[in-house]
Amino acid sequence: MTTPALEVVAPAGTLAALRAAVEAGADAVYCGFRDATNARNFPGLNFSRDDLREGIAFAHGRGVRVFLAINTFPAATAPALWRQAVDDAARLGVDALILADIGLLDYASTRHPDVRRHLSVQASAATAEAITYYAEAFGVRRVVLPRVLAIPEITILTNAVTVETEVFAYGGLCVMAEGRCHLSSYVTGQSPNTHSVCSPASHVRYEQRAGRLVSRLGAFTINTFAPEESAGYPTLCKGRFKTRDRTGYLFEEPVSLNVIDLLPALKAAGVRAIKIEGRQRVGGPMWPRSRQPSATPWMPRPQGTPAGRTRWRT
Amino acid sequence: MGVHLTLGPVLYNWPASMRRDFYFRIADEAPLDTVYVGEVVCAKRAPLFDSYWPEVIERLQAAGKTVVHASPILATGQEGRLRAMGARDFPLPVEANDVGAIGMLRGRPHYVGPFVNVYNPDTLAVLVRQGAVRVCLPVDVPHQALAVLAGAGAVEVSVFGRVPLSISARCYHARVHGLHKDSCRYVCEQDPDGLDVTTLDQEPLMAINGVQTLSHAAVNLVHVVADLVRMGVGAMRLWPQAVDMTAVAQVFRAVLKGREDAAAAWHRLRTLVPHLPFVDGFFHGVEGCTLVADHA
């Protein structure tokens, strides 16, 4: 028996990015509506209903599937927005819904049982028991695994569950369990869970102080940089802080995730798809000009990004 | 039935004798209805207190407290342990702190802890349908949502203690000490309230507790207890800190019984917890690190 090729799931922050991803050879693209229902609710990004209709027609015309992320937790005070998003996505013919909230999974599986359901990484399903629960209770068919899992763990999990697994191949690295992190809202009042953003740009400031560039989030200094250093984006988990014994990157260095060198291992582990992060990146990820076969290492590696590290153990 | 006052699991790596004595005093003197026990942060710490649990649980139960076994926040290979603790030596009700535990407990009565994302009535309804008898809401649910959720089911709200903000597979206590998680020497035992983390400008911000990160400040909602009662919140949770928690519980109980007003209670808590600033931002839907109340 031959294992199927790894499927490449590419991000689309805009209709133009969707077209580019389809042309570049993605097997599926994922996108979100232009509101609080998706975890990348940035200004100027995401899809209207008409955009989605057009995007689905374009992608399906070329044999590419479209997934819609409705992967935030519905607000208790306005659940209709999320239910409407599920209903509209089903009506427009998405190939899968990417969901995180238990109540919304229940709603989607009851109202639209025929629309495939994937579990968002925001649900932080990191054990076979958790994945099995989502599969049994809500008919989830694929789960996006947390970014911090290493290959051996991915292999064990993939073999222990009956649903497909998808892993992040490129993008930011969350070192905290996704969907269970309140660091951003502690400092800014907004987090992926509550406002669909982490460390929102509206709360970021850079200022010069004594010859160093200071990055601030909310009311706090997250890092300072010498003139020759490149300044990172101030998220709490990748800042420089002090304890009585040590000053530095207490949680994580400001690096990204890139598993290009691990693609054969991921395929051997039984992983069904790799996911590229970056719906919010300006201009989208850098696609090659010509269509290439899936799962070949065509993604550029940013400078300073260590290759093939899915986890830094401490 | 009045509002329940509860004690969350000890999140820090307190030496076994300290933890035992803490629970004995809680059992004998603290006006609490429910005490959640178990090691929820770190699997490596769990065996350190195993031999003490039976006598601690017996003493708490003898004092009339409901004892609930809280499951790990990040369940990595602890499922067997959860089953054993819940069912073997001391059959206890279980609080699920991750979705895997909910899956295992589905169909029989159980509790759901604040590390499961319950932000709306639909999710609450699914959990209740599956057997949840009480759901402790996440730490960042603002009051408008609390009111909706409290009207929809039996919910609990965290009202005191450092706020658990994140959990990771990596141990930051070990990292700070230049150690590996696998050979950590249990350095987290040195910090009974967590290891203070400041910004480069020396502003206190967070606390490291092994694989967990908490707020530097402690949430204190004693001034809105009456609002929570009015909303229909059924239980209020105190998170253990290395302070006189019996006295903290007495303050909250006095306010619940209407024997002490909010301002006086706030000042008593200020005296009991001199080393931690108080915050209430999450309740008000703003930055968790802020204090909106003007009692300070």
Coordinates of C-alpha atoms in Angstrom, one line a residue:
Chain A
M1 CA 0.0 0.0 0.0
T2 CA 1.3 3.4 -0.9
T3 CA 0.7 6.3 1.4
P4 CA -1.0 9.3 -0.2
A5 CA 1.0 12.4 -0.8
L6 CA 1.1 15.0 1.8
E7 CA -1.5 17.6 1.2
V8 CA -0.5 21.2 1.3
V9 CA -3.0 23.6 2.9
A10 CA -2.2 27.2 2.2
P11 CA -3.4 30.4 3.7
A12 CA -5.4 33.0 1.9
G13 CA -5.9 36.4 3.6
T14 CA -7.5 37.8 0.5
L15 CA -9.1 36.7 -2.8
A16 CA -5.9 37.5 -4.6
A17 CA -3.9 35.4 -2.2
L18 CA -6.3 32.5 -2.7
R19 CA -5.8 32.7 -6.5
A20 CA -2.0 32.9 -6.0
A21 CA -2.1 29.8 -3.7
V22 CA -4.2 27.9 -6.1
E23 CA -1.9 28.8 -9.0
A24 CA 1.1 27.9 -6.9
G25 CA -0.1 24.3 -6.4
A26 CA -1.8 24.2 -3.1
D27 CA -4.1 21.2 -2.6
A28 CA -6.4 23.3 -0.4
V29 CA -6.6 26.8 0.8
Y30 CA -8.0 28.1 4.0
C31 CA -9.5 31.5 4.8
G32 CA -11.9 33.2 7.1
F33 CA -14.7 35.7 7.1
R34 CA -14.0 39.4 7.7
D35 CA -15.1 39.4 11.4
A36 CA -14.5 38.1 14.9
T37 CA -15.3 34.5 13.8
N38 CA -11.7 33.8 12.7
A39 CA -8.5 33.9 14.7
R40 CA -6.7 36.3 12.2
N41 CA -9.1 39.2 12.4
F42 CA -6.7 41.8 11.1
P43 CA -7.7 45.1 9.3
G44 CA -7.9 44.8 5.6
L45 CA -7.8 41.0 5.5
N46 CA -10.2 38.2 5.0
F47 CA -13.3 37.4 3.0
S48 CA -16.8 38.8 2.5
R49 CA -19.5 36.3 1.5
D50 CA -19.1 37.3 -2.1
D51 CA -15.4 36.9 -1.9
L52 CA -15.8 33.4 -0.6
R53 CA -18.3 32.5 -3.4
E54 CA -15.9 33.7 -6.0
G55 CA -12.9 32.0 -4.3
I56 CA -14.7 28.7 -4.1
A57 CA -15.6 28.9 -7.8
F58 CA -12.0 29.7 -8.8
A59 CA -10.5 26.9 -6.6
H60 CA -13.0 24.2 -7.4
G61 CA -12.5 25.0 -11.1
R62 CA -8.9 23.9 -10.6
G63 CA -9.5 21.0 -8.4
V64 CA -8.5 22.8 -5.2
R65 CA -10.6 22.7 -2.0
V66 CA -11.5 25.6 0.2
F67 CA -11.6 25.4 4.0
L68 CA -13.1 28.1 6.1
A69 CA -11.8 28.8 9.6
I70 CA -14.5 29.7 12.1
N71 CA -12.0 29.1 14.8
T72 CA -12.7 31.5 17.6
F73 CA -14.9 31.1 20.6
P74 CA -18.4 32.6 20.1
A75 CA -19.1 35.4 22.5
A76 CA -21.8 34.7 25.0
T77 CA -23.4 38.0 24.1
A78 CA -23.5 37.5 20.3
P79 CA -23.5 33.8 19.3
A80 CA -25.6 34.6 16.2
L81 CA -22.5 35.9 14.3
W82 CA -20.8 32.5 14.6
R83 CA -23.9 30.4 13.8
Q84 CA -24.5 32.6 10.7
A85 CA -20.9 32.1 9.6
V86 CA -21.4 28.3 9.8
D87 CA -24.7 28.5 7.9
D88 CA -23.3 30.7 5.2
A89 CA -20.2 28.6 4.7
A90 CA -22.3 25.5 4.3
R91 CA -24.6 27.3 1.8
L92 CA -21.6 28.6 -0.2
G93 CA -20.2 25.1 -0.4
V94 CA -16.9 25.1 1.5
D95 CA -15.1 21.7 1.6
A96 CA -14.5 21.9 5.3
L97 CA -15.2 24.0 8.4
I98 CA -12.2 24.6 10.8
L99 CA -13.8 24.9 14.2
A100 CA -12.6 25.2 17.8
D101 CA -15.6 25.8 20.0
I102 CA -17.5 22.8 21.4
G103 CA -20.9 24.5 21.2
L104 CA -20.2 25.5 17.6
L105 CA -19.0 22.0 16.7
D106 CA -22.3 20.7 18.1
Y107 CA -24.2 23.3 16.1
A108 CA -22.4 22.5 12.8
S109 CA -22.7 18.7 13.3
T110 CA -26.4 19.0 14.0
R111 CA -27.4 21.5 11.4
H112 CA -24.9 20.6 8.6
P113 CA -23.9 17.0 9.2
D114 CA -22.7 16.6 5.6
V115 CA -20.2 19.5 5.8
R116 CA -16.8 18.1 6.8
R117 CA -15.5 19.4 10.1
H118 CA -11.8 19.9 11.0
L119 CA -10.6 20.8 14.5
S120 CA -8.7 24.0 14.7
V121 CA -5.3 24.2 16.5
Q122 CA -7.1 26.7 18.8
A123 CA -8.9 23.7 20.4
S124 CA -5.4 22.5 21.5
A125 CA -6.1 18.8 21.1
A126 CA -2.8 17.3 22.1
T127 CA -3.8 13.8 23.3
A128 CA -5.5 10.8 21.7
E129 CA -8.3 11.1 24.3
A130 CA -9.0 14.7 23.4
I131 CA -9.0 14.0 19.6
T132 CA -11.2 10.9 20.1
Y133 CA -13.7 13.0 22.0
Y134 CA -14.0 15.5 19.2
A135 CA -14.3 12.7 16.7
E136 CA -16.9 10.8 18.6
A137 CA -19.0 13.7 19.9
F138 CA -19.0 15.9 16.8
G139 CA -17.8 13.8 13.9
V140 CA -14.5 15.7 13.4
R141 CA -12.6 14.2 10.5
R142 CA -9.3 16.0 10.8
V143 CA -7.4 17.7 13.6
V144 CA -4.7 20.4 13.3
L145 CA -2.1 19.4 15.9
P146 CA -0.4 21.9 18.3
R147 CA 2.8 23.4 17.0
V148 CA 4.9 22.3 20.0
L149 CA 4.6 18.6 19.3
A150 CA 7.7 16.8 18.1
I151 CA 7.9 14.1 15.4
P152 CA 7.7 11.1 17.8
E153 CA 4.6 12.6 19.5
I154 CA 3.0 13.4 16.2
T155 CA 3.7 9.8 15.1
I156 CA 2.2 8.3 18.2
L157 CA -0.9 10.6 18.1
T158 CA -1.5 10.0 14.4
N159 CA -1.4 6.3 14.8
A160 CA -3.6 6.4 17.9
V161 CA -6.6 8.2 16.4
T162 CA -8.9 7.4 13.5
V163 CA -9.1 10.9 12.1
E164 CA -6.6 12.6 9.8
T165 CA -3.9 14.9 11.3
E166 CA -2.6 18.1 9.9
V167 CA 0.5 19.9 11.2
F168 CA 1.9 23.4 10.8
A169 CA 4.9 23.4 8.5
Y170 CA 5.9 27.0 8.4
G171 CA 5.1 30.2 10.4
G172 CA 5.1 31.5 13.9
L173 CA 5.8 29.1 16.7
C174 CA 3.4 29.1 19.7
V175 CA 5.3 27.7 22.6
M176 CA 2.2 27.9 24.9
A177 CA -0.7 25.6 24.4
E178 CA -2.8 27.3 21.7
G179 CA -6.3 28.4 22.6
R180 CA -5.4 28.2 26.3
C181 CA -3.2 31.2 26.5
H182 CA -4.3 34.5 28.1
L183 CA -0.9 36.3 28.0
S184 CA -2.0 38.7 25.3
S185 CA -5.2 39.7 26.9
Y186 CA -3.5 40.1 30.3
V187 CA -1.5 43.0 28.8
T188 CA -3.8 44.2 26.0
G189 CA -7.3 43.1 26.8
Q190 CA -7.4 41.1 23.6
S191 CA -6.4 37.5 22.9
P192 CA -7.1 34.9 20.2
N193 CA -9.9 33.4 22.4
T194 CA -11.7 36.6 23.1
H195 CA -10.9 39.0 20.2
S196 CA -9.4 36.8 17.5
V197 CA -5.9 38.4 17.8
C198 CA -2.7 37.9 19.7
S199 CA -0.6 40.9 20.7
P200 CA -2.7 43.3 18.4
A201 CA -0.7 45.9 16.5
S202 CA -2.9 48.6 17.9
H203 CA -1.2 48.0 21.3
V204 CA 2.4 47.8 19.9
R205 CA 4.8 50.7 20.1
Y206 CA 8.5 51.1 19.2
E207 CA 10.5 53.9 20.7
Q208 CA 14.1 55.0 20.9
R209 CA 15.7 55.1 24.3
A210 CA 19.4 55.7 25.0
G211 CA 20.5 54.4 21.6
R212 CA 18.3 51.3 21.7
L213 CA 15.0 50.5 20.1
V214 CA 12.4 49.6 22.7
S215 CA 9.4 47.4 21.8
R216 CA 6.4 47.8 23.9
L217 CA 3.1 45.9 24.2
G218 CA 0.4 47.7 26.1
A219 CA 2.1 49.4 29.1
F220 CA 5.1 47.0 29.2
T221 CA 8.5 46.8 27.7
I222 CA 8.8 43.5 25.9
N223 CA 12.4 43.9 24.5
T224 CA 15.1 46.3 23.6
F225 CA 17.5 46.0 20.7
A226 CA 20.9 47.3 19.9
P227 CA 21.2 49.2 16.6
E228 CA 22.7 46.1 14.8
E229 CA 19.9 43.7 16.1
S230 CA 16.8 43.2 14.0
A231 CA 13.8 44.1 16.1
G232 CA 11.2 41.4 16.6
Y233 CA 7.4 41.8 17.1
P234 CA 6.6 42.2 20.8
T235 CA 4.7 39.1 21.9
L236 CA 5.0 38.2 25.5
C237 CA 6.2 34.6 24.9
K238 CA 9.1 35.9 22.8
G239 CA 10.2 38.9 24.8
R240 CA 13.2 39.5 27.0
F241 CA 12.5 39.6 30.7
K242 CA 14.2 39.4 34.1
T243 CA 14.1 37.0 37.1
R244 CA 16.3 37.2 40.1
D245 CA 18.7 34.7 38.4
R246 CA 18.6 35.5 34.7
T247 CA 17.8 38.1 32.1
G248 CA 16.9 37.1 28.6
Y249 CA 14.5 35.1 26.5
L250 CA 12.9 33.3 29.4
F251 CA 10.2 31.6 27.2
E252 CA 11.4 31.4 23.6
E253 CA 13.8 33.0 21.2
P254 CA 12.1 35.0 18.5
V255 CA 12.3 32.2 15.9
S256 CA 9.9 30.8 13.5
L257 CA 8.8 27.2 12.7
N258 CA 10.1 25.6 9.5
V259 CA 9.8 21.9 9.0
I260 CA 11.0 21.6 5.4
D261 CA 13.7 19.1 6.3
L262 CA 11.2 17.0 8.2
L263 CA 8.6 16.5 5.5
P264 CA 9.6 12.9 4.8
A265 CA 9.4 12.2 8.5
L266 CA 5.9 13.8 8.7
K267 CA 4.8 11.7 5.8
A268 CA 6.2 8.5 7.4
A269 CA 4.4 9.5 10.6
G270 CA 1.1 9.2 8.7
V271 CA 0.3 12.9 8.7
R272 CA -2.2 13.7 6.1
A273 CA -1.6 17.4 5.5
I274 CA 0.8 20.2 6.2
K275 CA -0.5 23.7 6.9
I276 CA 1.3 26.9 6.1
E277 CA 0.5 29.8 8.4
G278 CA 0.3 33.4 7.2
R279 CA -3.1 34.7 6.4
Q280 CA -2.0 37.9 8.0
R281 CA 1.4 38.2 6.3
V282 CA 1.6 41.2 4.0
G283 CA 1.3 40.0 0.5
G284 CA 0.9 36.4 1.7
P285 CA 3.7 33.9 1.7
M286 CA 6.2 34.0 -1.1
W287 CA 4.8 31.6 -3.7
P288 CA 7.0 30.4 -6.6
R289 CA 6.1 31.5 -10.0
S290 CA 5.3 28.1 -11.5
R291 CA 3.2 25.3 -10.2
Q292 CA 5.2 22.6 -8.5
P293 CA 4.3 19.2 -7.1
S294 CA 2.9 19.2 -3.6
A295 CA 5.1 18.9 -0.5
T296 CA 8.4 19.7 -2.2
P297 CA 10.6 22.0 -0.2
W298 CA 9.8 25.2 -2.2
M299 CA 9.1 27.4 0.7
P300 CA 11.9 29.9 1.3
R301 CA 13.6 29.8 4.7
P302 CA 13.9 33.2 6.3
Q303 CA 17.3 34.3 7.4
G304 CA 18.1 33.2 10.9
T305 CA 15.4 30.5 11.0
P306 CA 16.8 27.2 12.1
A307 CA 15.7 24.4 9.9
G308 CA 13.9 21.4 11.0
R309 CA 13.3 22.3 14.6
T310 CA 9.8 21.5 15.7
R311 CA 10.6 21.8 19.3
W312 CA 13.2 23.2 21.7
R313 CA 13.2 21.0 24.7
T314 CA 14.3 22.4 28.0
Chain B
M1 CA -28.6 26.5 48.8
G2 CA -26.2 29.4 49.1
V3 CA -23.2 30.2 47.0
H4 CA -20.4 27.7 47.3
L5 CA -16.9 29.0 48.3
T6 CA -14.3 26.7 46.8
L7 CA -10.5 26.2 46.9
G8 CA -8.7 25.5 43.7
P9 CA -5.9 23.0 43.5
V10 CA -2.5 24.2 44.8
L11 CA -0.7 25.2 41.6
Y12 CA 2.8 25.5 43.0
N13 CA 5.4 22.9 44.1
W14 CA 5.0 23.3 47.8
P15 CA 7.1 20.9 49.9
A16 CA 5.0 17.9 51.0
S17 CA 4.9 18.9 54.7
M18 CA 3.9 22.4 53.8
R19 CA 1.1 21.2 51.6
R20 CA -0.1 18.6 54.1
D21 CA -0.2 21.2 56.9
F22 CA -1.9 23.7 54.6
Y23 CA -4.7 21.2 53.9
F24 CA -5.1 20.1 57.5
R25 CA -5.6 23.7 58.5
I26 CA -8.0 24.3 55.6
A27 CA -9.9 21.2 56.7
D28 CA -10.2 22.3 60.3
E29 CA -10.7 26.0 60.0
A30 CA -11.5 27.3 56.6
P31 CA -15.2 28.0 55.7
L32 CA -15.1 26.3 52.3
D33 CA -17.6 24.0 50.7
T34 CA -15.5 22.4 48.0
V35 CA -11.8 21.7 47.8
Y36 CA -10.2 20.7 44.5
V37 CA -7.1 18.5 45.0
G38 CA -4.5 16.9 42.9
E39 CA -1.4 18.1 40.9
V40 CA -2.7 19.8 37.8
V41 CA 0.5 21.6 36.6
C42 CA 3.4 19.0 36.3
A43 CA 3.3 15.3 35.9
K44 CA 6.8 15.1 37.5
R45 CA 5.6 16.6 40.7
A46 CA 2.6 14.4 41.1
P47 CA 4.2 11.4 42.8
L48 CA 5.8 13.7 45.5
F49 CA 2.5 14.0 47.4
D50 CA 0.8 10.7 46.5
S51 CA 1.4 9.1 49.9
Y52 CA -0.2 12.1 51.7
W53 CA -3.4 12.3 49.7
P54 CA -5.4 9.7 51.6
E55 CA -5.1 11.4 55.0
V56 CA -5.6 14.9 53.5
I57 CA -8.7 13.8 51.7
E58 CA -10.1 12.0 54.7
R59 CA -9.5 15.0 56.9
L60 CA -11.2 17.4 54.4
Q61 CA -14.2 15.1 54.0
A62 CA -14.5 14.5 57.8
A63 CA -14.8 18.3 58.1
G64 CA -17.7 18.3 55.7
K65 CA -16.0 19.5 52.6
T66 CA -16.7 18.1 49.2
V67 CA -13.4 17.0 47.7
V68 CA -12.9 16.9 44.0
H69 CA -10.0 15.5 42.1
A70 CA -8.8 18.0 39.5
S71 CA -7.3 16.5 36.4
P72 CA -4.0 17.8 34.8
I73 CA -4.2 20.9 32.7
L74 CA -1.9 19.5 30.0
A75 CA -2.6 15.8 30.1
T76 CA 0.5 14.0 28.8
G77 CA 0.4 10.4 29.6
Q78 CA -1.5 11.0 32.8
E79 CA -4.7 9.4 31.7
G80 CA -4.0 6.2 33.6
R81 CA -3.1 8.2 36.6
L82 CA -6.4 10.1 36.4
R83 CA -8.4 6.9 36.3
A84 CA -6.5 5.4 39.2
M85 CA -6.8 8.5 41.4
G86 CA -10.5 8.9 40.6
A87 CA -11.5 5.3 41.1
R88 CA -9.1 3.4 43.2
D89 CA -8.1 4.3 46.7
F90 CA -10.4 7.2 47.3
P91 CA -13.3 7.4 44.9
L92 CA -13.7 11.1 44.2
P93 CA -15.6 13.2 41.8
V94 CA -13.3 14.5 39.0
E95 CA -12.9 18.0 37.6
A96 CA -11.8 17.8 33.9
N97 CA -9.2 20.4 33.0
D98 CA -8.7 19.3 29.5
V99 CA -11.0 18.0 26.8
G100 CA -9.5 14.5 26.9
A101 CA -10.7 14.2 30.5
I102 CA -14.2 15.4 29.4
G103 CA -14.2 12.6 26.9
M104 CA -13.4 10.0 29.6
L105 CA -16.0 11.4 32.0
R106 CA -18.7 11.8 29.5
G107 CA -22.0 10.2 30.6
R108 CA -21.4 10.4 34.3
P109 CA -21.5 13.4 36.7
H110 CA -18.3 15.4 36.7
Y111 CA -16.9 18.9 37.1
V112 CA -15.3 21.0 34.3
G113 CA -12.4 23.3 35.3
P114 CA -11.3 26.7 34.1
F115 CA -8.7 25.4 31.6
V116 CA -11.5 24.2 29.3
N117 CA -12.7 26.9 26.9
V118 CA -16.3 27.6 27.9
Y119 CA -17.2 31.1 26.6
N120 CA -20.9 30.7 25.6
P121 CA -24.1 29.0 26.6
D122 CA -24.0 26.6 23.6
T123 CA -20.8 25.1 24.9
L124 CA -22.0 25.1 28.5
A125 CA -25.2 23.3 27.4
V126 CA -23.2 20.6 25.6
L127 CA -21.1 20.0 28.7
V128 CA -24.1 19.9 31.0
R129 CA -25.8 17.4 28.6
Q130 CA -22.7 15.2 28.9
G131 CA -22.7 15.2 32.7
A132 CA -21.1 18.4 33.9
V133 CA -22.6 19.4 37.3
R134 CA -20.6 22.6 37.6
V135 CA -18.3 24.5 35.2
C136 CA -15.6 26.8 36.4
L137 CA -15.3 29.5 33.7
P138 CA -12.0 30.6 32.1
V139 CA -10.2 33.4 33.9
D140 CA -10.8 36.0 31.1
V141 CA -14.6 35.9 30.8
P142 CA -16.0 39.4 31.3
H143 CA -19.0 40.2 33.4
Q144 CA -21.4 40.6 30.5
A145 CA -20.7 37.0 29.4
L146 CA -20.6 35.8 33.0
A147 CA -24.2 37.1 33.5
V148 CA -25.3 35.2 30.4
L149 CA -23.5 32.0 31.4
A150 CA -24.6 32.1 35.0
G151 CA -28.2 32.3 33.8
A152 CA -27.7 29.2 31.7
G153 CA -26.1 26.7 34.1
A154 CA -24.1 26.1 37.3
V155 CA -21.0 28.1 36.9
E156 CA -18.0 28.9 39.1
V157 CA -15.8 32.0 38.9
S158 CA -12.2 32.6 40.1
V159 CA -12.3 35.4 42.6
F160 CA -8.9 35.3 44.3
G161 CA -5.3 34.5 43.4
R162 CA -2.6 34.8 40.8
V163 CA -4.2 34.2 37.4
P164 CA -3.1 31.1 35.4
L165 CA -2.3 32.6 32.0
S166 CA -0.7 29.8 30.0
I167 CA 0.6 26.3 30.0
S168 CA 3.4 24.8 27.9
A169 CA 5.1 21.5 27.2
R170 CA 8.4 23.2 28.2
C171 CA 9.5 24.0 31.8
Y172 CA 10.5 27.6 32.2
H173 CA 11.7 27.2 35.8
A174 CA 14.2 24.6 34.5
R175 CA 15.1 26.9 31.6
V176 CA 15.8 29.9 34.0
H177 CA 18.1 27.6 36.0
G178 CA 19.9 26.3 32.9
L179 CA 18.5 22.8 33.5
H180 CA 16.6 20.4 31.3
K181 CA 13.0 19.5 32.2
D182 CA 14.0 15.8 32.5
S183 CA 16.6 16.7 35.2
C184 CA 15.1 19.7 36.7
R185 CA 16.0 19.1 40.3
Y186 CA 12.5 20.4 41.2
V187 CA 13.9 23.9 41.3
C188 CA 10.3 25.2 41.3
E189 CA 10.0 24.2 44.9
Q190 CA 12.1 27.4 45.7
D191 CA 9.2 29.6 44.7
P192 CA 6.0 28.8 46.7
D193 CA 4.1 31.6 44.9
G194 CA 5.9 31.2 41.6
L195 CA 9.1 32.9 40.3
D196 CA 8.6 36.7 39.8
V197 CA 9.2 37.9 36.2
T198 CA 9.8 41.6 35.5
T199 CA 10.3 43.5 32.4
L200 CA 13.7 44.9 31.5
D201 CA 12.4 48.1 33.2
Q202 CA 12.0 46.2 36.4
E203 CA 8.2 46.3 36.3
P204 CA 6.6 43.1 37.8
L205 CA 4.6 41.3 35.1
M206 CA 4.3 37.6 35.4
A207 CA 5.3 34.6 37.5
I208 CA 6.8 31.3 36.3
N209 CA 5.6 28.0 37.9
G210 CA 7.3 25.2 36.0
V211 CA 5.5 24.7 32.7
Q212 CA 2.9 27.3 33.8
T213 CA 2.9 31.1 33.5
L214 CA 0.8 33.2 35.8
S215 CA 0.1 36.9 36.4
H216 CA 2.2 38.8 38.8
A217 CA -0.8 40.4 40.3
A218 CA -3.6 38.5 42.0
V219 CA -7.2 38.8 40.9
N220 CA -9.4 40.0 43.6
L221 CA -13.2 40.2 43.0
V222 CA -14.3 40.6 46.6
H223 CA -15.8 44.0 45.7
V224 CA -18.1 42.5 43.1
V225 CA -19.2 39.4 45.1
A226 CA -22.7 40.8 45.4
D227 CA -22.8 41.4 41.6
L228 CA -21.7 37.8 41.0
V229 CA -24.4 36.5 43.4
R230 CA -27.0 38.6 41.6
M231 CA -25.9 37.2 38.2
G232 CA -26.5 33.7 39.6
V233 CA -22.9 32.5 39.9
G234 CA -23.2 29.4 42.0
A235 CA -19.6 29.0 43.2
M236 CA -16.6 31.2 43.8
R237 CA -13.0 29.9 43.7
L238 CA -10.0 31.0 45.7
W239 CA -6.6 30.0 44.2
P240 CA -4.1 29.0 47.0
Q241 CA -1.2 31.4 47.5
A242 CA 1.5 31.1 50.2
V243 CA -0.5 33.4 52.5
D244 CA -3.1 32.7 55.2
M245 CA -5.7 31.2 53.0
T246 CA -8.0 30.3 55.9
A247 CA -8.2 34.0 56.7
V248 CA -8.7 34.8 53.0
A249 CA -11.6 32.3 52.9
Q250 CA -13.1 33.9 56.1
V251 CA -13.1 37.3 54.4
F252 CA -15.0 36.0 51.4
R253 CA -17.4 34.1 53.6
A254 CA -18.1 37.2 55.7
V255 CA -18.9 39.1 52.5
L256 CA -21.1 36.3 51.2
K257 CA -23.0 36.3 54.5
G258 CA -23.4 40.1 54.4
R259 CA -21.4 40.5 57.6
E260 CA -18.6 42.6 56.0
D261 CA -18.8 45.3 53.4
A262 CA -16.7 45.2 50.2
A263 CA -14.4 48.0 51.1
A264 CA -13.5 46.6 54.5
A265 CA -13.0 43.2 53.0
W266 CA -10.7 44.6 50.3
H267 CA -8.5 46.2 53.0
R268 CA -8.4 43.0 55.0
L269 CA -7.2 41.1 52.0
R270 CA -4.7 43.9 51.2
T271 CA -3.2 43.2 54.7
L272 CA -3.2 39.5 54.2
V273 CA -1.5 39.6 50.8
P274 CA 1.0 42.5 51.0
H275 CA 3.3 41.2 48.3
L276 CA 0.8 41.0 45.4
P277 CA -1.1 43.9 43.7
F278 CA -4.7 43.2 43.1
V279 CA -6.4 43.3 39.6
D280 CA -9.9 42.9 38.2
G281 CA -9.4 43.8 34.5
F282 CA -10.6 40.5 33.0
F283 CA -13.9 40.9 34.9
H284 CA -14.4 44.3 33.3
G285 CA -13.4 43.1 29.8
V286 CA -10.1 45.1 29.7
E287 CA -6.4 44.3 30.2
G288 CA -6.2 41.6 32.9
C289 CA -3.3 43.5 34.5
T290 CA -5.4 46.5 35.4
L291 CA -7.4 47.4 38.5
V292 CA -10.7 49.1 37.6
A293 CA -12.1 49.2 41.2
D294 CA -11.1 52.2 43.2
H295 CA -10.6 50.5 46.6
A296 CA -6.8 50.5 46.4

